[in-house]
mmCIF file of C-alpha atoms in Angstrom:
data_model
loop_
_atom_site.group_PDB
_atom_site.id
_atom_site.type_symbol
_atom_site.label_atom_id
_atom_site.label_comp_id
_atom_site.label_asym_id
_atom_site.label_seq_id
_atom_site.Cartn_x
_atom_site.Cartn_y
_atom_site.Cartn_z
ATOM 1 C CA GLY O 1 122.632 18.291 209.333
ATOM 2 C CA ASN O 2 124.863 16.193 207.248
ATOM 3 C CA SER O 3 128.451 17.257 206.551
ATOM 4 C CA VAL O 4 131.643 15.892 204.981
ATOM 5 C CA THR O 5 135.189 16.940 205.740
ATOM 6 C CA GLN O 6 138.097 15.991 203.556
ATOM 7 C CA MET O 7 141.722 16.464 204.108
ATOM 8 C CA GLU O 8 143.107 19.699 202.720
ATOM 9 C CA GLY O 9 144.883 19.510 199.456
ATOM 10 C CA PRO O 10 146.373 19.607 197.028
ATOM 11 C CA VAL O 11 148.251 16.349 197.242
ATOM 12 C CA THR O 12 151.270 15.772 195.051
ATOM 13 C CA LEU O 13 152.709 12.359 194.657
ATOM 14 C CA SER O 14 155.232 10.548 192.532
ATOM 15 C CA GLU O 15 154.115 7.589 190.397
ATOM 16 C CA GLU O 16 153.817 4.333 192.352
ATOM 17 C CA ALA O 17 153.488 6.136 195.704
ATOM 18 C CA PHE O 18 150.847 5.192 198.253
ATOM 19 C CA LEU O 19 147.801 7.447 198.427
ATOM 20 C CA THR O 20 145.528 8.223 201.280
ATOM 21 C CA ILE O 21 142.821 10.896 201.238
ATOM 22 C CA ASN O 22 141.077 11.324 204.540
ATOM 23 C CA CYS O 23 137.303 11.768 204.809
ATOM 24 C CA THR O 24 135.220 12.052 207.834
ATOM 25 C CA TYR O 25 131.468 12.663 208.034
ATOM 26 C CA THR O 26 128.680 13.762 210.358
ATOM 27 C CA ALA O 27 125.189 12.299 209.636
ATOM 28 C CA THR O 28 122.114 11.022 211.321
ATOM 29 C CA GLY O 29 121.170 7.423 210.846
ATOM 30 C CA TYR O 30 123.004 5.118 208.500
ATOM 31 C CA PRO O 31 124.158 7.021 205.418
ATOM 32 C CA SER O 32 125.662 5.618 202.263
ATOM 33 C CA LEU O 33 129.194 6.792 201.472
ATOM 34 C CA PHE O 34 130.748 7.532 198.094
ATOM 35 C CA TRP O 35 133.964 8.647 196.423
ATOM 36 C CA TYR O 36 133.541 10.554 193.233
ATOM 37 C CA VAL O 37 136.370 11.525 190.897
ATOM 38 C CA GLN O 38 136.465 14.501 188.450
ATOM 39 C CA TYR O 39 139.143 14.368 185.692
ATOM 40 C CA PRO O 40 140.068 17.581 184.016
ATOM 41 C CA GLY O 41 137.277 18.866 181.867
ATOM 42 C CA GLU O 42 134.830 16.147 182.689
ATOM 43 C CA GLY O 43 131.895 15.648 185.074
ATOM 44 C CA LEU O 44 131.753 13.634 188.353
ATOM 45 C CA GLN O 45 132.251 9.945 188.024
ATOM 46 C CA LEU O 46 131.377 7.459 190.837
ATOM 47 C CA LEU O 47 134.552 5.765 191.870
ATOM 48 C CA LEU O 48 133.246 3.491 194.667
ATOM 49 C CA LYS O 49 130.626 3.257 197.316
ATOM 50 C CA ALA O 50 129.728 1.592 200.649
ATOM 51 C CA THR O 51 126.304 1.369 201.934
ATOM 52 C CA LYS O 52 126.689 0.017 205.428
ATOM 53 C CA ALA O 53 129.284 -0.167 208.245
ATOM 54 C CA ASP O 54 132.390 -2.270 207.623
ATOM 55 C CA ASP O 55 131.663 -2.463 203.910
ATOM 56 C CA LYS O 56 134.682 -1.944 201.714
ATOM 57 C CA GLY O 57 134.182 -0.280 198.328
ATOM 58 C CA SER O 58 136.805 -0.878 195.666
ATOM 59 C CA ASN O 59 137.377 0.058 192.091
ATOM 60 C CA LYS O 60 140.428 0.604 189.812
ATOM 61 C CA GLY O 61 142.801 -0.212 192.648
ATOM 62 C CA PHE O 62 141.174 2.338 194.997
ATOM 63 C CA GLU O 63 139.683 1.177 198.194
ATOM 64 C CA ALA O 64 137.703 2.759 201.158
ATOM 65 C CA THR O 65 136.179 1.139 204.194
ATOM 66 C CA TYR O 66 133.004 2.464 205.955
ATOM 67 C CA ARG O 67 134.047 2.918 209.549
ATOM 68 C CA LYS O 68 131.051 3.825 211.694
ATOM 69 C CA GLU O 69 133.045 3.946 214.913
ATOM 70 C CA THR O 70 135.335 6.673 213.631
ATOM 71 C CA THR O 71 132.764 8.125 211.108
ATOM 72 C CA SER O 72 135.359 7.908 208.316
ATOM 73 C CA PHE O 73 135.706 6.672 204.776
ATOM 74 C CA HIS O 74 139.378 7.188 203.808
ATOM 75 C CA LEU O 75 140.391 6.622 200.229
ATOM 76 C CA GLU O 76 143.510 4.609 199.586
ATOM 77 C CA LYS O 77 145.488 3.232 196.643
ATOM 78 C CA GLY O 78 148.732 1.308 196.834
ATOM 79 C CA SER O 79 150.407 2.568 193.787
ATOM 80 C CA VAL O 80 149.203 5.712 191.973
ATOM 81 C CA GLN O 81 149.647 6.451 188.355
ATOM 82 C CA VAL O 82 149.851 9.703 186.409
ATOM 83 C CA SER O 83 146.383 8.970 184.990
ATOM 84 C CA ASP O 84 144.973 9.160 188.553
ATOM 85 C CA SER O 85 145.535 12.898 188.649
ATOM 86 C CA ALA O 86 142.080 14.358 189.303
ATOM 87 C CA VAL O 87 139.878 15.948 191.964
ATOM 88 C CA TYR O 88 138.456 13.453 194.407
ATOM 89 C CA PHE O 89 135.243 14.109 196.376
ATOM 90 C CA CYS O 90 133.938 12.249 199.287
ATOM 91 C CA ALA O 91 130.095 12.355 199.638
ATOM 92 C CA LEU O 92 127.235 10.887 201.620
ATOM 93 C CA SER O 93 123.664 10.163 200.958
ATOM 94 C CA ASN O 94 120.976 9.707 203.562
ATOM 95 C CA ALA O 95 118.228 8.375 201.309
ATOM 96 C CA GLY O 96 114.991 7.451 202.997
ATOM 97 C CA GLY O 97 112.082 9.079 204.616
ATOM 98 C CA THR O 98 111.705 12.559 203.103
ATOM 99 C CA SER O 99 115.243 12.469 201.567
ATOM 100 C CA TYR O 100 115.476 11.330 197.969
ATOM 101 C CA GLY O 101 119.177 10.621 197.796
ATOM 102 C CA LYS O 102 120.546 14.154 198.110
ATOM 103 C CA LEU O 103 124.372 13.953 198.045
ATOM 104 C CA THR O 104 126.369 16.018 200.526
ATOM 105 C CA PHE O 105 129.914 16.522 199.304
ATOM 106 C CA GLY O 106 133.233 17.240 200.844
ATOM 107 C CA GLN O 107 135.404 20.161 199.523
ATOM 108 C CA GLY O 108 137.332 17.981 197.059
ATOM 109 C CA THR O 109 141.007 17.004 197.102
ATOM 110 C CA ILE O 110 143.176 17.774 194.045
ATOM 111 C CA LEU O 111 145.679 14.978 193.385
ATOM 112 C CA THR O 112 148.565 15.505 191.053
ATOM 113 C CA VAL O 113 150.806 12.451 190.203
ATOM 114 C CA HIS O 114 154.216 13.123 188.653
ATOM 115 C CA PRO O 115 156.158 10.547 186.586
ATOM 116 C CA GLU M 1 127.398 2.872 178.170
ATOM 117 C CA PRO M 2 124.436 5.280 178.953
ATOM 118 C CA GLU M 3 125.430 8.657 180.122
ATOM 119 C CA VAL M 4 123.883 11.947 181.282
ATOM 120 C CA THR M 5 124.321 14.757 178.698
ATOM 121 C CA GLN M 6 124.055 18.538 179.335
ATOM 122 C CA THR M 7 123.771 21.489 177.111
ATOM 123 C CA PRO M 8 125.187 24.017 176.572
ATOM 124 C CA SER M 9 128.655 23.268 177.942
ATOM 125 C CA HIS M 10 129.234 27.005 178.598
ATOM 126 C CA GLN M 11 126.620 29.749 178.877
ATOM 127 C CA VAL M 12 127.442 33.406 179.225
ATOM 128 C CA THR M 13 124.613 35.723 180.153
ATOM 129 C CA GLN M 14 124.037 39.178 181.472
ATOM 130 C CA MET M 15 122.750 39.893 185.020
ATOM 131 C CA GLY M 16 118.948 39.981 185.024
ATOM 132 C CA GLN M 17 118.562 37.585 182.080
ATOM 133 C CA GLU M 18 116.789 34.279 182.133
ATOM 134 C CA VAL M 19 118.817 31.107 181.419
ATOM 135 C CA ILE M 20 117.702 27.548 180.823
ATOM 136 C CA LEU M 21 120.179 24.671 181.363
ATOM 137 C CA ARG M 22 119.246 21.458 179.740
ATOM 138 C CA CYS M 23 119.986 17.917 180.682
ATOM 139 C CA VAL M 24 119.163 14.467 179.212
ATOM 140 C CA PRO M 25 119.138 11.899 182.066
ATOM 141 C CA ILE M 26 119.777 8.169 181.524
ATOM 142 C CA SER M 27 116.676 6.834 179.927
ATOM 143 C CA ASN M 28 115.419 4.408 182.546
ATOM 144 C CA HIS M 29 116.198 6.587 185.572
ATOM 145 C CA LEU M 30 113.547 8.017 187.724
ATOM 146 C CA TYR M 31 115.237 10.372 190.046
ATOM 147 C CA PHE M 32 116.730 13.577 188.848
ATOM 148 C CA TYR M 33 118.989 16.198 190.501
ATOM 149 C CA TRP M 34 120.651 19.559 190.007
ATOM 150 C CA TYR M 35 123.889 20.517 191.875
ATOM 151 C CA ARG M 36 126.146 23.429 191.504
ATOM 152 C CA GLN M 37 129.824 24.206 192.185
ATOM 153 C CA ILE M 38 130.964 27.654 192.561
ATOM 154 C CA LEU M 39 134.655 27.991 191.601
ATOM 155 C CA GLY M 40 136.825 26.670 194.346
ATOM 156 C CA GLN M 41 133.903 25.624 196.574
ATOM 157 C CA LYS M 42 132.097 22.529 197.399
ATOM 158 C CA VAL M 43 129.567 20.836 195.092
ATOM 159 C CA GLU M 44 126.167 21.876 196.540
ATOM 160 C CA PHE M 45 122.786 20.197 196.166
ATOM 161 C CA LEU M 46 120.143 22.331 194.669
ATOM 162 C CA VAL M 47 117.014 20.147 193.962
ATOM 163 C CA SER M 48 115.777 16.654 193.520
ATOM 164 C CA PHE M 49 112.817 15.635 191.207
ATOM 165 C CA TYR M 50 110.734 12.517 191.191
ATOM 166 C CA ASN M 51 107.400 11.579 189.718
ATOM 167 C CA ASN M 52 107.062 14.912 188.022
ATOM 168 C CA GLU M 53 107.504 16.985 191.129
ATOM 169 C CA ILE M 54 110.172 18.474 193.341
ATOM 170 C CA SER M 55 110.979 16.055 196.146
ATOM 171 C CA GLU M 56 113.529 18.075 197.967
ATOM 172 C CA LYS M 57 115.235 21.483 197.617
ATOM 173 C CA SER M 58 117.944 23.359 199.316
ATOM 174 C CA GLU M 59 117.846 26.903 200.680
ATOM 175 C CA ILE M 60 119.762 27.926 197.593
ATOM 176 C CA PHE M 61 116.808 26.915 195.455
ATOM 177 C CA ASP M 62 114.659 30.004 195.846
ATOM 178 C CA ASP M 63 111.806 31.471 193.770
ATOM 179 C CA GLN M 64 114.310 32.427 191.004
ATOM 180 C CA PHE M 65 114.907 28.755 190.265
ATOM 181 C CA SER M 66 112.598 26.285 188.666
ATOM 182 C CA VAL M 67 112.907 22.797 187.230
ATOM 183 C CA GLU M 68 110.851 20.978 184.612
ATOM 184 C CA ARG M 69 110.633 17.725 182.761
ATOM 185 C CA PRO M 70 108.842 18.896 179.695
ATOM 186 C CA ASP M 71 108.937 15.607 177.793
ATOM 187 C CA GLY M 72 110.095 12.037 178.372
ATOM 188 C CA SER M 73 113.758 12.826 177.993
ATOM 189 C CA ASN M 74 114.760 16.347 179.005
ATOM 190 C CA PHE M 75 115.220 17.832 182.417
ATOM 191 C CA THR M 76 115.760 21.587 182.701
ATOM 192 C CA LEU M 77 116.888 24.089 185.281
ATOM 193 C CA LYS M 78 115.628 27.669 184.762
ATOM 194 C CA ILE M 79 117.026 30.702 186.512
ATOM 195 C CA ARG M 80 114.587 33.571 185.944
ATOM 196 C CA SER M 81 116.791 36.564 186.654
ATOM 197 C CA THR M 82 120.426 35.739 186.942
ATOM 198 C CA LYS M 83 122.722 37.294 189.489
ATOM 199 C CA LEU M 84 126.437 37.561 189.487
ATOM 200 C CA GLU M 85 126.495 34.994 192.362
ATOM 201 C CA ASP M 86 124.852 32.424 190.145
ATOM 202 C CA SER M 87 128.035 32.050 188.213
ATOM 203 C CA ALA M 88 128.998 28.379 188.724
ATOM 204 C CA MET M 89 129.277 24.948 187.149
ATOM 205 C CA TYR M 90 125.831 23.269 187.198
ATOM 206 C CA PHE M 91 125.652 19.493 187.231
ATOM 207 C CA CYS M 92 122.731 17.390 186.380
ATOM 208 C CA ALA M 93 122.454 13.843 187.841
ATOM 209 C CA SER M 94 120.128 10.942 187.599
ATOM 210 C CA SER M 95 119.606 7.685 189.393
ATOM 211 C CA ASP M 96 117.414 4.597 189.164
ATOM 212 C CA TYR M 97 115.124 3.202 191.749
ATOM 213 C CA GLY M 98 117.957 2.248 193.995
ATOM 214 C CA LEU M 99 118.537 5.892 194.837
ATOM 215 C CA TYR M 100 122.039 5.376 195.960
ATOM 216 C CA GLU M 101 124.102 5.825 192.802
ATOM 217 C CA GLN M 102 123.808 9.104 190.932
ATOM 218 C CA TYR M 103 125.324 9.438 187.479
ATOM 219 C CA PHE M 104 126.468 12.968 186.679
ATOM 220 C CA GLY M 105 126.615 14.921 183.472
ATOM 221 C CA PRO M 106 129.684 16.874 182.379
ATOM 222 C CA GLY M 107 128.311 20.086 183.633
ATOM 223 C CA THR M 108 127.372 23.561 182.221
ATOM 224 C CA ARG M 109 129.532 26.425 183.161
ATOM 225 C CA LEU M 110 127.361 29.499 183.649
ATOM 226 C CA THR M 111 129.072 32.848 183.652
ATOM 227 C CA VAL M 112 126.914 35.897 184.663
ATOM 228 C CA THR M 113 128.370 39.255 183.650
#
């Protein structure tokens, strides 16, 4: 079946530091890949997505590239802010056939950014 | 901006009681989902719903669970006889025909005592 593995957290950084959160996946076929973010006390928000190999998703300074050869979708940001403190979830969807877009999530990575 | 809403935000119930968690998906969306997150664990898929019927469900979604879209706006998850291990955050999500982007509600925290 499908699975997603994220780097162990939590991750603590100083403001303006470079961020990488690793994500690798196992799936059949050609999944779509997502990063969701959960701010304290809120629900999951879609941060970015990529639907095919070599696609780069980007939003709010975050980027991730769909690498089929390494089955990875690492999240990066060049300069983090305190407001980026949140839990980040990598996820995949294998919609099509009998699947109606079920998302499979990684375990989540807690990011804390200090001033 | 349209959003998914869920009520209540927190529900406390006793073991063996029935609970209904409510969701109002985004109005033009056609696909609806429930997920849950036990504290400290992954977000897990429970069920997807399309065209007024369940389209896919996980092994977690046993006979104690049911979903319904009773009118044109609400989407509910019912747990018939709650167990301690049902304590979790339950998220509703919806998506449009494209299937690939799901929009999540803020969640209902269910505590079973």
